Short mmCIF file of C-alpha atoms in Angstrom, two decimals:
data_model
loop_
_atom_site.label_atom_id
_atom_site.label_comp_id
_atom_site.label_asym_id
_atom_site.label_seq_id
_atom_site.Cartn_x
_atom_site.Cartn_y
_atom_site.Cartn_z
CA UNK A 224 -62.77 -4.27 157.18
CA UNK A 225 -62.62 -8.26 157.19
CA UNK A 226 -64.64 -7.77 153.87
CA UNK A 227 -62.03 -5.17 152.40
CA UNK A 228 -59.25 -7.28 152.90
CA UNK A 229 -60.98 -10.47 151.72
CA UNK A 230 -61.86 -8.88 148.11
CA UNK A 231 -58.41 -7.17 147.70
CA UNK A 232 -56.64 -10.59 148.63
CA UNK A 233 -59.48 -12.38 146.39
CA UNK A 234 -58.18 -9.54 142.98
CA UNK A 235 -55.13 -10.34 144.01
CA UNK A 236 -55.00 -14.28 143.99
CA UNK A 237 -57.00 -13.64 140.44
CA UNK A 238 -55.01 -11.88 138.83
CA UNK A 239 -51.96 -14.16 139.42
CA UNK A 240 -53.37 -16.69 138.47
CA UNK A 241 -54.53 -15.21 135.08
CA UNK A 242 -50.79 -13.90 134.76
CA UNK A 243 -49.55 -17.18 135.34
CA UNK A 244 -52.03 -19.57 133.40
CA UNK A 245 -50.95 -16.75 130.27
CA UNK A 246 -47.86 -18.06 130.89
CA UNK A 247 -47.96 -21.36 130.78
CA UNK A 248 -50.56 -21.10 127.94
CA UNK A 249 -48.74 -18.96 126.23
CA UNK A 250 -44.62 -19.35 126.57
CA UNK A 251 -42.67 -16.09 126.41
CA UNK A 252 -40.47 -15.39 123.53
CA UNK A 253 -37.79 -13.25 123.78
CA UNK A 254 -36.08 -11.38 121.11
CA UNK A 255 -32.80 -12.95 121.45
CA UNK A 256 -34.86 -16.72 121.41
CA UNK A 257 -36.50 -14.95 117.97
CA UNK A 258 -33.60 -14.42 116.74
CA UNK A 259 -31.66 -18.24 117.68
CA UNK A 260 -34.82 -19.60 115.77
CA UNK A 261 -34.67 -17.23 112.61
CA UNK A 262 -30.71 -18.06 112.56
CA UNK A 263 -31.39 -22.05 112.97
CA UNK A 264 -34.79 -22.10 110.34
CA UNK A 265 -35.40 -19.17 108.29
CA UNK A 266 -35.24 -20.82 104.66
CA UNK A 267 -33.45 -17.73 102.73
CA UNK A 268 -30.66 -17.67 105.70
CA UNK A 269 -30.12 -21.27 105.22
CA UNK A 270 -30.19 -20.91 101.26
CA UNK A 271 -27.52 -17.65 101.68
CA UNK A 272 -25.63 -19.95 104.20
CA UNK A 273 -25.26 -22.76 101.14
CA UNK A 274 -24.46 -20.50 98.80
CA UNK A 275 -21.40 -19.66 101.06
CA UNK A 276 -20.13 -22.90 101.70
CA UNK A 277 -20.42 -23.39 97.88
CA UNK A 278 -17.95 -20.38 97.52
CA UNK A 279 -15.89 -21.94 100.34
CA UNK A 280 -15.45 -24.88 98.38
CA UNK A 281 -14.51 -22.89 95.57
CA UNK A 282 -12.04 -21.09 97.29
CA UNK A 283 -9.68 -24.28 98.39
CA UNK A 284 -7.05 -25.80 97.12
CA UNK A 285 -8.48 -28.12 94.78
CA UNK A 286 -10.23 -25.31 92.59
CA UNK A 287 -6.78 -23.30 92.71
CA UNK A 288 -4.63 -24.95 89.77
CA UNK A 289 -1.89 -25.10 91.53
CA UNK A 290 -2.27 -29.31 91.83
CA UNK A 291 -1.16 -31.15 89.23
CA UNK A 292 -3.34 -33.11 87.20
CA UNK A 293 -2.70 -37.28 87.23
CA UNK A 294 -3.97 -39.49 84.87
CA UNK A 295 -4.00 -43.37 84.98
CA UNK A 296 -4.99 -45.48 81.92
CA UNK A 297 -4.86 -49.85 81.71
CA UNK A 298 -6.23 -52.27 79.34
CA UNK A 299 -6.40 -55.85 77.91
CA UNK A 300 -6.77 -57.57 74.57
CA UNK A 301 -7.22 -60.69 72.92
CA UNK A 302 -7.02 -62.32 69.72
CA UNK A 303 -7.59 -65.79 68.63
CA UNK A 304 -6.38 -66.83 65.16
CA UNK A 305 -6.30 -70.14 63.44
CA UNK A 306 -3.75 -70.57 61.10
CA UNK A 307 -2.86 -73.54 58.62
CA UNK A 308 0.71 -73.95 57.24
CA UNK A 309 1.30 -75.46 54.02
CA UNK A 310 4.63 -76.77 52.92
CA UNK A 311 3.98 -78.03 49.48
CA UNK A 312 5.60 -81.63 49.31
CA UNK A 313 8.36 -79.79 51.14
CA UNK A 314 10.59 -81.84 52.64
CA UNK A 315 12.33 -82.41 56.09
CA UNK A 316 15.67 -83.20 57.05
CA UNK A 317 14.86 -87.40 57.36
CA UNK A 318 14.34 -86.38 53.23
CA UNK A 319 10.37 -87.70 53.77
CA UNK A 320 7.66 -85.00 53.14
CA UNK A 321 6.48 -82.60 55.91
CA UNK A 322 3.40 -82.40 57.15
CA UNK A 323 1.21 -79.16 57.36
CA UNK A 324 1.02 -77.58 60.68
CA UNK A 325 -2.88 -76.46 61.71
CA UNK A 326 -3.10 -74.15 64.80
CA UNK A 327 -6.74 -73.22 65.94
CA UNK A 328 -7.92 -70.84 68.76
CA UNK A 329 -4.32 -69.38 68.87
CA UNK A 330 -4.44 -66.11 71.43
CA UNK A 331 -2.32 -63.33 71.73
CA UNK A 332 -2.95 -61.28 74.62
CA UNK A 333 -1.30 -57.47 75.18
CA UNK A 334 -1.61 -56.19 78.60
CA UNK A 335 -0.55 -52.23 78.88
CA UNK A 336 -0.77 -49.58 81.87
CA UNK A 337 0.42 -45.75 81.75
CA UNK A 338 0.55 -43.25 84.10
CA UNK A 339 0.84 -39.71 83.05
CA UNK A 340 1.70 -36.27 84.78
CA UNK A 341 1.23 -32.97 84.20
CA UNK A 342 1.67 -29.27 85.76
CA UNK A 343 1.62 -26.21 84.94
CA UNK A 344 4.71 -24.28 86.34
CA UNK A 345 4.01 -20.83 84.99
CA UNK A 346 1.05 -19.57 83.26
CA UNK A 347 1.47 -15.62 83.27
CA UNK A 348 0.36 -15.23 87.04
CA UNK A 349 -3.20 -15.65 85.61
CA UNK A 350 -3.54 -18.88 88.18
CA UNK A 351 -2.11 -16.48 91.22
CA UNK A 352 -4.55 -13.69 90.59
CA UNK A 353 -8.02 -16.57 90.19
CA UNK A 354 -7.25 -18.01 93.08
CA UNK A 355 -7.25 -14.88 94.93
CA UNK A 356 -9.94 -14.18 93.00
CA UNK A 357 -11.37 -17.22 94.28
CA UNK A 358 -11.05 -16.25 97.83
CA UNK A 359 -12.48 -12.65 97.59
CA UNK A 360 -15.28 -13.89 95.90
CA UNK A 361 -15.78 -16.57 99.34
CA UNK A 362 -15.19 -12.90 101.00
CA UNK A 363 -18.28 -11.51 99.12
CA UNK A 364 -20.08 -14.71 99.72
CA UNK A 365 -20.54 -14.39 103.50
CA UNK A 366 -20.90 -10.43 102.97
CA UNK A 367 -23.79 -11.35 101.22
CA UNK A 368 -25.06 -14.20 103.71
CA UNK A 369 -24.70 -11.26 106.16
CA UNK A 370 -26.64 -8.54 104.31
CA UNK A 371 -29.51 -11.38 104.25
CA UNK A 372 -29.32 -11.93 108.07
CA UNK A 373 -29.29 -8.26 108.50
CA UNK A 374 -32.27 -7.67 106.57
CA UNK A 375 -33.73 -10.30 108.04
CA UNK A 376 -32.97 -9.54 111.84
CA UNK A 377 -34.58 -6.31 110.86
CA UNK A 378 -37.84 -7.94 109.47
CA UNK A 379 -38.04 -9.64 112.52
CA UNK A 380 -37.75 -7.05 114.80
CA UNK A 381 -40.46 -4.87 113.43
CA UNK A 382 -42.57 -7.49 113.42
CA UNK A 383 -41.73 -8.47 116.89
CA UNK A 384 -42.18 -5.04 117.86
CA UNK A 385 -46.02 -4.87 116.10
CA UNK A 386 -46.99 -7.62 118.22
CA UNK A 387 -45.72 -5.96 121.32
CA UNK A 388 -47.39 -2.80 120.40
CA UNK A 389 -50.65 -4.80 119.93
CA UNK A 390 -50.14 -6.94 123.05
CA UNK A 391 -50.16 -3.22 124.88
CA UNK A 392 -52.78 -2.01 122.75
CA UNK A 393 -54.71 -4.65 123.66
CA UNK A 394 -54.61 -4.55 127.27
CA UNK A 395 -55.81 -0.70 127.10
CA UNK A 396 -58.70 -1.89 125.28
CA UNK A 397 -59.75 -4.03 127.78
CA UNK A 398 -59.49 -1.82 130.60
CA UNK A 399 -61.36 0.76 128.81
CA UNK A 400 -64.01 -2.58 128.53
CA UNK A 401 -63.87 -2.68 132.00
CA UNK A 402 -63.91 1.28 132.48
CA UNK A 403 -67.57 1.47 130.05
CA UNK A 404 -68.93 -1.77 131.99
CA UNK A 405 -68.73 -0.32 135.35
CA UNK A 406 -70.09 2.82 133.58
CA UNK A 407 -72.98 0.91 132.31
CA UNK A 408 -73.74 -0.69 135.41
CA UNK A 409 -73.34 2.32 137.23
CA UNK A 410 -76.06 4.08 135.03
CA UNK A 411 -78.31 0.88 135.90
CA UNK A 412 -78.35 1.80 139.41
CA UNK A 413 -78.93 5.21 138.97
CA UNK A 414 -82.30 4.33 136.63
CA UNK A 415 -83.18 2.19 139.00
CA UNK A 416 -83.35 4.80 141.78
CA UNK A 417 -84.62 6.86 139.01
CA UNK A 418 -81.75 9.04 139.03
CA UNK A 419 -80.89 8.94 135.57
CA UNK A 420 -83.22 8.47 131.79
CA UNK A 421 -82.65 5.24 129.90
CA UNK A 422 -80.71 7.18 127.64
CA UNK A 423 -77.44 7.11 129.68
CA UNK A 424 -77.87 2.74 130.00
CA UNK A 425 -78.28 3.00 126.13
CA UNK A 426 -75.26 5.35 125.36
CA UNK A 427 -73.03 3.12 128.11
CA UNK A 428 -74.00 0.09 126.05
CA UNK A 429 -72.92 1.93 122.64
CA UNK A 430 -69.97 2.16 123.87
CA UNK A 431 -69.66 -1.08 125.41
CA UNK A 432 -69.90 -2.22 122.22
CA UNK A 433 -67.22 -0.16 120.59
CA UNK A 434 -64.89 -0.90 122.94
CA UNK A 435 -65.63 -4.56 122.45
CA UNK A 436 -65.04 -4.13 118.67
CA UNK A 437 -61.76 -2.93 119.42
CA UNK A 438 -60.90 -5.52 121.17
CA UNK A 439 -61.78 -8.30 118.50
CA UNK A 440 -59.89 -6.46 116.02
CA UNK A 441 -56.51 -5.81 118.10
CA UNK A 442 -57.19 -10.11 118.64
CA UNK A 443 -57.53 -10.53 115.55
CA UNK A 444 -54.70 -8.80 114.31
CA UNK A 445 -52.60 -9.85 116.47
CA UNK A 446 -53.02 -13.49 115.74
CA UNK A 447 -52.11 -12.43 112.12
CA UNK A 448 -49.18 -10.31 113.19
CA UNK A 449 -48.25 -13.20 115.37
CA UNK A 450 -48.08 -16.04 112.35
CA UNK A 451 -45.71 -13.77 110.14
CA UNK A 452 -43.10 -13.61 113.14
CA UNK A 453 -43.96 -18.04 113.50
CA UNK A 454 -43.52 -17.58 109.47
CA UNK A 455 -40.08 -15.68 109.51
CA UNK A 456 -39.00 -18.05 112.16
CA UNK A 457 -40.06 -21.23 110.17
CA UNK A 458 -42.12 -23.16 112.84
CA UNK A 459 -45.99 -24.16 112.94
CA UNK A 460 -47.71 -20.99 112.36
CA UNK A 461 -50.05 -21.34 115.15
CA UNK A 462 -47.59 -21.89 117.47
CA UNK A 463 -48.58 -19.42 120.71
CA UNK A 464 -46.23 -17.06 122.63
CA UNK A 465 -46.18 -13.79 124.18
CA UNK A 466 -43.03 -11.23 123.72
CA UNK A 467 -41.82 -8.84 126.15
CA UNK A 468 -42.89 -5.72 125.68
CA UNK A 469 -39.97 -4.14 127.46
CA UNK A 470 -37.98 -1.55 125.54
CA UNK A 471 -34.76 -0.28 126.27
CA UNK A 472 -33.17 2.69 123.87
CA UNK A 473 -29.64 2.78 123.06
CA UNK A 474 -27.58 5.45 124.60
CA UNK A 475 -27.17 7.67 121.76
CA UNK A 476 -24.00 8.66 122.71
CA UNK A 477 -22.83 4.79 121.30
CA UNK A 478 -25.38 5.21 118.66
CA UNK A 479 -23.40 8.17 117.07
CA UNK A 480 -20.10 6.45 117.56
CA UNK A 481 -21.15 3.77 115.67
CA UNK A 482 -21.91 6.21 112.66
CA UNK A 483 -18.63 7.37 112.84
CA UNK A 484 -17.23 4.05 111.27
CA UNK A 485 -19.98 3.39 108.47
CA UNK A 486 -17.78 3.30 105.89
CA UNK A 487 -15.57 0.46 107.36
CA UNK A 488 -18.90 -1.57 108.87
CA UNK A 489 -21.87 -0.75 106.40
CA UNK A 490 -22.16 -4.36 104.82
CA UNK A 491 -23.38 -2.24 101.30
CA UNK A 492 -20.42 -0.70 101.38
CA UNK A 493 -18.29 -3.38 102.11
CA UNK A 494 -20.02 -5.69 99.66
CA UNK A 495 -19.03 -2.85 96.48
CA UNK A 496 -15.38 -2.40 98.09
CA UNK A 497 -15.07 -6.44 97.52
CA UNK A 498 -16.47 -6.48 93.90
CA UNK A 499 -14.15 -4.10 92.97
CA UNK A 500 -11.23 -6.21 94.10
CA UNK A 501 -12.72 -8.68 92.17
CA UNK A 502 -12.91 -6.57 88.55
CA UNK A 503 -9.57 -5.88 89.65
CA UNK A 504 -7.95 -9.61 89.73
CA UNK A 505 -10.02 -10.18 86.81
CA UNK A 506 -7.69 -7.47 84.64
CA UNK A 507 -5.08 -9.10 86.39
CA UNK A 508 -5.93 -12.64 85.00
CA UNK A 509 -7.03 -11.55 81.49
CA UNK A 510 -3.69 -10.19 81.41
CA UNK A 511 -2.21 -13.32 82.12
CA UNK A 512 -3.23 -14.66 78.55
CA UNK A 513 -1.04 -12.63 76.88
CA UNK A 514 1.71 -14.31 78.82
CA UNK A 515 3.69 -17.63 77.99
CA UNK A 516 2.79 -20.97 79.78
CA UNK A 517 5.23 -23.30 81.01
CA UNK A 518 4.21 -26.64 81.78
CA UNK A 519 5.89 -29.99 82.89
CA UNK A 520 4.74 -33.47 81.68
CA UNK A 521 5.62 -36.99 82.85
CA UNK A 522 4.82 -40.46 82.06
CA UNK A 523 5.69 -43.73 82.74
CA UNK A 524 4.22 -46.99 80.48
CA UNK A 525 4.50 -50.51 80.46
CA UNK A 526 3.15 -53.10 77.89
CA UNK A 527 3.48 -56.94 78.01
CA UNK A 528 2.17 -59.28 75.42
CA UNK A 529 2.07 -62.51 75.06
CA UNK A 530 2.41 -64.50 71.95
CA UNK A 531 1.13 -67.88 71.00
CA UNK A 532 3.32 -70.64 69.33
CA UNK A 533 3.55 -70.33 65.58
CA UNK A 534 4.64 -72.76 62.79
CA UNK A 535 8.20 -71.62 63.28
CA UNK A 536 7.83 -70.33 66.80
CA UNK A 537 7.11 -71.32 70.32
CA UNK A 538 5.02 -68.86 72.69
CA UNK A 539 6.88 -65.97 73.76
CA UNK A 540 6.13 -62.92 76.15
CA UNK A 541 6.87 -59.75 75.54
CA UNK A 542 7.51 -57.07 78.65
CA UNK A 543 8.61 -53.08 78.23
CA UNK A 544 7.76 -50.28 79.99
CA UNK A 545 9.08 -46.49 79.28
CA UNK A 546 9.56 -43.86 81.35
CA UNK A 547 9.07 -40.28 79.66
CA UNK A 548 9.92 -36.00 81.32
CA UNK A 549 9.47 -33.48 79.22
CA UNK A 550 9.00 -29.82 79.26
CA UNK A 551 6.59 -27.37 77.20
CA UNK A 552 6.04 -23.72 76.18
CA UNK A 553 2.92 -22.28 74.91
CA UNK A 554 2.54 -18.86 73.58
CA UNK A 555 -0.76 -17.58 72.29
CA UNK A 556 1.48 -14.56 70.06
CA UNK A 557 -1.93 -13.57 68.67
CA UNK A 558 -4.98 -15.18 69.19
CA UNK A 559 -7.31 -12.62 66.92
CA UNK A 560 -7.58 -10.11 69.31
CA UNK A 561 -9.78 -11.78 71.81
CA UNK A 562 -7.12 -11.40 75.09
CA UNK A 563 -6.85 -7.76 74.40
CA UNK A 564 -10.37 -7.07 73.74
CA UNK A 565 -10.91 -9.10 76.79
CA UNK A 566 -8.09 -6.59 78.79
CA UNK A 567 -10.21 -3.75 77.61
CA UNK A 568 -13.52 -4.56 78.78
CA UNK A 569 -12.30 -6.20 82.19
CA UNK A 570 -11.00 -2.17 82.71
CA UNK A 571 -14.43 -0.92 81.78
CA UNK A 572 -15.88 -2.94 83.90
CA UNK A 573 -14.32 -1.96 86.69
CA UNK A 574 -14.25 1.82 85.99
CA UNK A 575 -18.01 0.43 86.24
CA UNK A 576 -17.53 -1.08 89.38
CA UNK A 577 -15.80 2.29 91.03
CA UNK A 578 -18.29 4.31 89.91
CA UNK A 579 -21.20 2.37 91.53
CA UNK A 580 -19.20 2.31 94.96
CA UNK A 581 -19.05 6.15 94.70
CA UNK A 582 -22.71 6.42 93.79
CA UNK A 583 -22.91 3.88 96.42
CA UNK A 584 -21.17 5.99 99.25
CA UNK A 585 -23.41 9.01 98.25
CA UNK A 586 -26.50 6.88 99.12
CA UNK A 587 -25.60 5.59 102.55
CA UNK A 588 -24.49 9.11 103.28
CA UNK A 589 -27.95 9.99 102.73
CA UNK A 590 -29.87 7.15 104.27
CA UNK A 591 -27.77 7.18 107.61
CA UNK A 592 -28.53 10.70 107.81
CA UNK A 593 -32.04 10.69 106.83
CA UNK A 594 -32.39 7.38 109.32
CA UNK A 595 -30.64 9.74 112.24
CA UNK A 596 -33.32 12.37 111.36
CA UNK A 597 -36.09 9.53 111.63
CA UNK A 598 -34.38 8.42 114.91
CA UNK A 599 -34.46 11.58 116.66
CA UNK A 600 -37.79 12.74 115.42
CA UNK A 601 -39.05 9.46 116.57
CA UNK A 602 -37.68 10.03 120.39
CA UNK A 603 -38.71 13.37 120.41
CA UNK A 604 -42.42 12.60 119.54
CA UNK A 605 -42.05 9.47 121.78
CA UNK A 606 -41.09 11.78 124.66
CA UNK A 607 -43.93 14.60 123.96
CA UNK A 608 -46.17 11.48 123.83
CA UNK A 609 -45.44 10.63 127.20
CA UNK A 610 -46.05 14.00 128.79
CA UNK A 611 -49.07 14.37 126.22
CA UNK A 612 -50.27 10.32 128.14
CA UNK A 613 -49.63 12.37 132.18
CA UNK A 614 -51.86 14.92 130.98
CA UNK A 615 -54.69 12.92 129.42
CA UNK A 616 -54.19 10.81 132.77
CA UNK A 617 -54.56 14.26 134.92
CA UNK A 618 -57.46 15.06 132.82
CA UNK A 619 -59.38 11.69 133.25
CA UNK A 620 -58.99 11.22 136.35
CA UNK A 621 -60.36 14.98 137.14
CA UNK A 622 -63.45 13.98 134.71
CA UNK A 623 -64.04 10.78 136.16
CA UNK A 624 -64.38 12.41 140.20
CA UNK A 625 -67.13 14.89 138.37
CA UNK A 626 -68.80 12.22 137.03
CA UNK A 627 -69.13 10.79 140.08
CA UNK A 628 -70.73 13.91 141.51
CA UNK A 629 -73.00 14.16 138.74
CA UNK A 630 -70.79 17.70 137.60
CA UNK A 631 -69.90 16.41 134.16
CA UNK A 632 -72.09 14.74 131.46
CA UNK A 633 -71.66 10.72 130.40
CA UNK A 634 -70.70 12.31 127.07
CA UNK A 635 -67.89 14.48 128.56
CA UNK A 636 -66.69 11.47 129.97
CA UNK A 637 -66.30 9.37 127.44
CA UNK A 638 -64.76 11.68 125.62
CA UNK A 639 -61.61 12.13 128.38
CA UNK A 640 -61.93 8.12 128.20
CA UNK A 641 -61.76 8.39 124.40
CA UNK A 642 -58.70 10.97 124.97
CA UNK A 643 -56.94 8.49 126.87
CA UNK A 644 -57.16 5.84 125.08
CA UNK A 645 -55.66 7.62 121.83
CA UNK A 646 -52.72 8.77 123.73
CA UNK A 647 -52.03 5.40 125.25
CA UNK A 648 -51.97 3.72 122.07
CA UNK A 649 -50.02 6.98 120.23
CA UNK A 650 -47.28 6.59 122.94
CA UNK A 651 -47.03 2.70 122.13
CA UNK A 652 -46.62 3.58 118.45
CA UNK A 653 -43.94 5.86 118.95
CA UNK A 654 -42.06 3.99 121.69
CA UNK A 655 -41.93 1.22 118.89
CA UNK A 656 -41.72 3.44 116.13
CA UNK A 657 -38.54 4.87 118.03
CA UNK A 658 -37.00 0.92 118.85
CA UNK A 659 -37.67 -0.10 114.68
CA UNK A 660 -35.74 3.93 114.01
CA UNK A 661 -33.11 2.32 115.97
CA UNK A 662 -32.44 -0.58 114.44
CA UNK A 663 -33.07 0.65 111.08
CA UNK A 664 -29.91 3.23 111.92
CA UNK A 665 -28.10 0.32 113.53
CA UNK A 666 -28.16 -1.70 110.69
CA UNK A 667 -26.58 0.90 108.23
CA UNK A 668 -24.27 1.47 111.12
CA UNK A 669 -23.03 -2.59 110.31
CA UNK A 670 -23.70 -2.90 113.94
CA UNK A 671 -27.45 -4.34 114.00
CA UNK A 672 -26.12 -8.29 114.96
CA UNK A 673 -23.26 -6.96 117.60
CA UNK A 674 -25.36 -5.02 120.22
CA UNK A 675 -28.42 -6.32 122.31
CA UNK A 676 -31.77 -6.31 120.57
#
């Protein structure tokens, strides 16, 4: 009894410590830490994250035209002239001759400075509409930055969810290693009390080695599977984790009110409904050009120059300045047809653009409803999987208490061992296959980044 107790407490204290030394090895990841990392490093997130703050910037005041444009202008210049003044045997007021008057390195220097104004006070609306313009297209912008973390979130989930699957996958392997080793040995006893042919140590070791096989490859893959999630995530590829392998459905009563409000969530959707607006304030502004344009100019000037002595002369500076308002109307009567022929195709284009959001709403009709149909069919086989997993369980363990008697072949065993293991690893497939269904619908239902992954 002493003995009992000893090698329970001994299995026990060893597998804890495996558990835990796989945890500090190996740190666990959850999906919402996945997701933090993808949001903080995934390079076309951050690139769709610049391109909206680009479009930001675009959409402010400085890129409206409603500011008035300012413009400063200075300057300096000199001139040096000699001169040389001749009188001729003219003579002064004493009656004696005067004397010519040389003046070298004489400079005249102009200083001048101008400030001018202008603004446009009315240009046929076209600036109202491009500004709005401005700011749907900002709209569209982080539409578009949220389609890409969408698709994205997705991505990662599925691949989050392979690794789980593999991490389960993996562990059946190994305790059907375990089962075949304990077969193997078992069979060694037996031939040694000559119970049993060499044949059943032989086929044990067979499949010893397929089950060790399987195991390499489910490593192996998993490794793989486990850089593309360190990949989407943007940190060292290597880096080592384990995920949680815990998953939770959605109640599908919520499920199926979120697909009652597709049309006002689906980011597709939305993204067609703004570039609509768009063709639309784009008539709007082309229109504008057929329009007068008011403006308003100011400017205010001043000049100073100063003047070197001359042979008549003495230095003199010169100061004005001038202060000018003035109004203007432009009219573009008829430019050669270019404004209306740009009118007409801004209207074709967005005919264009109302046609693809119809053809649009046709095709998320039919992917919500084929991704429903995917979703249910993927419960239902995840739930006949399950009972299919109880009876393979039933069924081994029945095999396995004949085999112990000697009733049922090693052959027939492996097979229910072989059974077992294929509805194990079906069940994981389509408990993920059901999770991935879900999030697939969730993301047409716009709803994929507001509910617990």
């Amino acid at each position: 009894m002493n003995k009992l107790v000893y090698g329970v407490f001994m299995v026990l204290c060893f597998a804890f410590a495996k558990a835990y030394s796989q945890e500090v090895l190996e740190p666990k990841l959850s999906r919402q830490q996945a997701i933090e990392l993808m949001l903080d490093n995934n390079y076309g997130i951050k690139i769709a994250k610049n391109t909206e703050a680009i479009a930001e910037n675009n959409s402010g005041i400085l890129n409206s035209g409603y500011l008035p444009s300012l413009q400063g202008t200075a300057g300096v210049s000199k001139d040096e002239n000699d001169s040389n003044t001749d009188f001729n045997g003219a003579l002064d007021q004493s009656g004696n001759p005067r004397e010519d008057i040389e003046i070298n390195d004489a400079q005249t220097t102009q200083y001048n400075a101008a400030i001018s104004l202008n603004y446009t006070l009315f240009d046929g609306l076209g600036r109202y509409y491009n500004y709005k313009r401005l700011k749907e297209q900002y709209q569209l912008s982080q539409l578009e930055a949220r389609s890409t973390i969408e698709n994205t979130t997705v991505q990662l989930m599925s691949v989050y969810l392979e690794i789980a699957r593999l991490t389960e996958n993996l562990s059946v392997f190994e305790e059907n290693l375990a089962i075949s080793k304990k077969r193997e040995e078992r069979a060694r006893y037996q031939f040694e009390y000559g119970q049993v042919n060499k044949l059943e140590i032989l086929n044990a070791q067979v499949d010893i080695n397929t089950d060790s096989i399987n195991i390499l490859n489910a490593q192996q893959t998993l490794r793989n599977t486990k850089r593309d999630l360190n990949l989407l995530m943007n940190r060292e590829l290597n880096a080592v984790f384990v995920v949680d392998t815990t998953v939770v459905l959605q109640n599908t009563l919520v499920i199926d009110s979120f697909l009652e409000k597709v049309k006002e969530n689906n980011v597709r959707l939305l993204q067609a409904e703004s570039t609509l607006q768009i063709s639309d304030y784009d008539i709007k502004t082309t229109r504008a050009l057929l329009l007068p344009r008011i403006g308003l100019t100011g400017s205010y000037g001043w000049n100073q120059t100063e003047n070197p002595p001359s042979a008549f002369f003495p230095a003199t500076t010169r100061t004005a300045a001038n202060v000018a308002i003035g109004a203007n109307l432009t009219w573009d009567i008829f430019d050669g047809g270019r404004s209306i022929n740009s009118l007409r195709n801004a209207k074709i284009a967005y005919e264009n653009e109302a046609l693809f959001k119809s053809q649009l709403e046709l095709e998320v009709s039919r992917d919500v409803a084929n991704a429903k149909g995917n979703y249910d069919n993927a419960l239902a086989i995840y739930r006949m999987q399950e009972k299919n997993v109880m009876t393979n369980e039933s069924n081994f363990e029945r095999t396995k208490e004949q085999f112990n008697l000697g009733q049922v072949s090693s052959i027939e065993f492996r097979q229910a061992q072989v059974n077992l293991l294929n509805a194990v690893t079906l069940k994981n497939l389509a408990k993920y296959d059901a999770k991935l269904a879900e999030y697939q619908l969730l993301q047409l239902a716009g709803q994929i980044l507001n509910v617990p992954l």
